[in-house]
């Protein structure tokens, strides 16, 4: 890749649109990027990188920092790069997010970042993601690789030169993406830790199951169980112990089950006998109670029969009350009708009261409307002439405004004339100063010329040599040479003074021309102002014209205000007349509407009063026919009679039911007595208390056996569970131990922890391969730059077997045959060594990226540390890299480089802020 043209606008320190034609630098060789400190030399590489990848080259520079702080808000921030790759020309253009002025209205808006790529055939891409992908495909490297290949920053590679193994690991991890190997190492470490945790958890589980083993304290194997719980027995012995315990407890459980079955059978026989005895005893008790109840029921049935007959005798009273209830119920609708009429009468009376009130309100409103209409009609008649004066007032206002504008123009013209007068005065002063300076320099030049001419004899005499002829008289003898005065000027001094006098006179002439131009402008402006004064003020001097114009403007402003007030008053009269033309018809309509409503209301009042009289007659006629005063009283009487009927009927039904129930109970008792008498015939007496005692003993025996069974069942279940879990967990633990062994071995190897070996991790081993290739390429350059003195070498063995190693760097000194740490190099030696490393790294990355080739490279600073001989070696090495088609740009302040390199990109700071850049080709 070779950049052909770089265009910057409002980018970094480059404020205005700046075009850098890099094609002028040719296709190979060295060129220098030089200029003021902080002017923006490295920014050129930032711009190139940003154009390609959308990001600057430095890690500490963000896209948001790219817009020039000196740029005008209307100037776009953008970078355009035209570059050649593989014989084809591409154009890429980008801009970051930045604020710009709105195209419509006031304020600012955010210009979004965009990108564009134009292919050699004219095709173009406009989406940032598409442009990013296309650039990576064209270049063959990403932004980080490009920065490492194309930009050699001396400070960064000096860190690489002086770093230890751990620091170089971090650097190479970023450069060669070896993080995947570190991730593999970390993954192994995490996997080993996970297996350790699983092993510990599994061992704890086994011990927990063992601690849960149950054993009877009287059992001889309880001693072995205690050893197992203390962790003194192997897993196999614990399994055998559990199996023996389970066998013993199973046999004991079978014996207890037989004993429990026998006790249960005895309990069933005894329970049956006891049930039969208890049944006989209960029958005897029930027979006594039944005979007693039968005697009492025979006495009560007679009383209940007499009570039933009394209730039947009251049935005529019930019939009469029922008829009275029916009669009252048939009259209830009449009470409702009477209540309805009374309610309607009350409503009509309220309506009459409201209507009469509304009638009074309408009469008052009607009178008010008639009064308002008379007032409005009078006001309308007074406004009949409104608007007749407005046209005249508007014309008068326009004339006054034109006159005020004319005086304002005159005032501004006088102020402009005064400013021109001040400029003319200043121009005359400058001319006088320049003229005086020219006169003085001319006088000094003439004085020096005269002095020089006066001293010509002395000057010629000083050049005479005895034996050589005089150029004036030809004599070879010079007995009395003229002497040159010590104050006599040299010819160069005379010419310099005469040139200064001529330059001063040119400046005086130029200032004279400027003053003449200003004088012409003043005269023309003064004539125009006088014409305006004559037209507006008549015979008046310019000096007093400004005050007179201001006075006229004040008076005219007052007149304009008066006319505007009159126009406003006239507009108000017109507006009021228009409003009245609409308001009066509305008020008249309201009056007619109110009058109609009043008449209708009076008619309704007469109709309602007639209806009231008729309703009162109907109410009085109904009241005469009804027994009670109102429906509430009638309902109360009806309810009282109905409740009396219900009470009488309930009492009759109760007496009937109690009599029937008593007869049924008597019959039932008789049948029960007969049945119980049959049950107790021929049944011998049994000792129930003795039999209950025997059953209680059997029950206690069963509970004891049951409790022992529960203990055995719990022990069997617990120990069976423990046996199963111990057997299955032991299998898992064996598998974990096997897995742990090979993962531990793999982790030790990858992490560089193999006992007795150097501490070299897998990632470091991979980086060592890259490092060796880089050093092989770097030493080609270092041998040239050091004049064959130095080689770089990766240290083959570590200083100890404890610290991580593998990336330590030594230097071989071929002059004395020594081998020492690269950290012992001097400042200049460190620079050429780090530069060689950078070049080796750049070449290795290009090779790793598929053999791509960048035809442009930048080297940033560091040459100031070199002595003259080393600088020459470094320059020759860099020059050799440019053979073929490669350009190398050196960013430096070193004066020797400015003298040695003809092609230069010069960056300068401007006093107004920002920087400019130009190219010189020698």
PDB file of C-alpha atoms in Angstrom, residues 14 67 99 181 214 222 233 390 425 455 682 710 737 800 831 862:
ATOM      1  CA  UNK A  14      -5.168  21.234  10.634  1.00  0.00           C
ATOM      2  CA  UNK A  67     -12.035  17.508  15.427  1.00  0.00           C
ATOM      3  CA  UNK A  99     -21.338  19.340  15.716  1.00  0.00           C
ATOM      4  CA  UNK A 181      -3.056 -20.340  24.686  1.00  0.00           C
ATOM      5  CA  UNK A 214     -26.453 -47.225  62.978  1.00  0.00           C
ATOM      6  CA  UNK A 222     -20.106 -51.504  67.523  1.00  0.00           C
ATOM      7  CA  UNK A 233     -11.244 -48.318  58.113  1.00  0.00           C
ATOM      8  CA  UNK A 390     -57.634  56.295   9.139  1.00  0.00           C
ATOM      9  CA  UNK A 425      -5.169  61.090   9.926  1.00  0.00           C
ATOM     10  CA  UNK A 455      38.769  56.856   1.387  1.00  0.00           C
ATOM     11  CA  UNK A 682     -79.937 -68.108  79.075  1.00  0.00           C
ATOM     12  CA  UNK A 710     -39.364 -49.816  64.180  1.00  0.00           C
ATOM     13  CA  UNK A 737      -8.804 -39.695  40.960  1.00  0.00           C
ATOM     14  CA  UNK A 800      16.669 -20.316  38.207  1.00  0.00           C
ATOM     15  CA  UNK A 831      17.745   2.832  20.072  1.00  0.00           C
ATOM     16  CA  UNK A 862      14.773   8.490  18.696  1.00  0.00           C
TER      17      UNK A 862
END
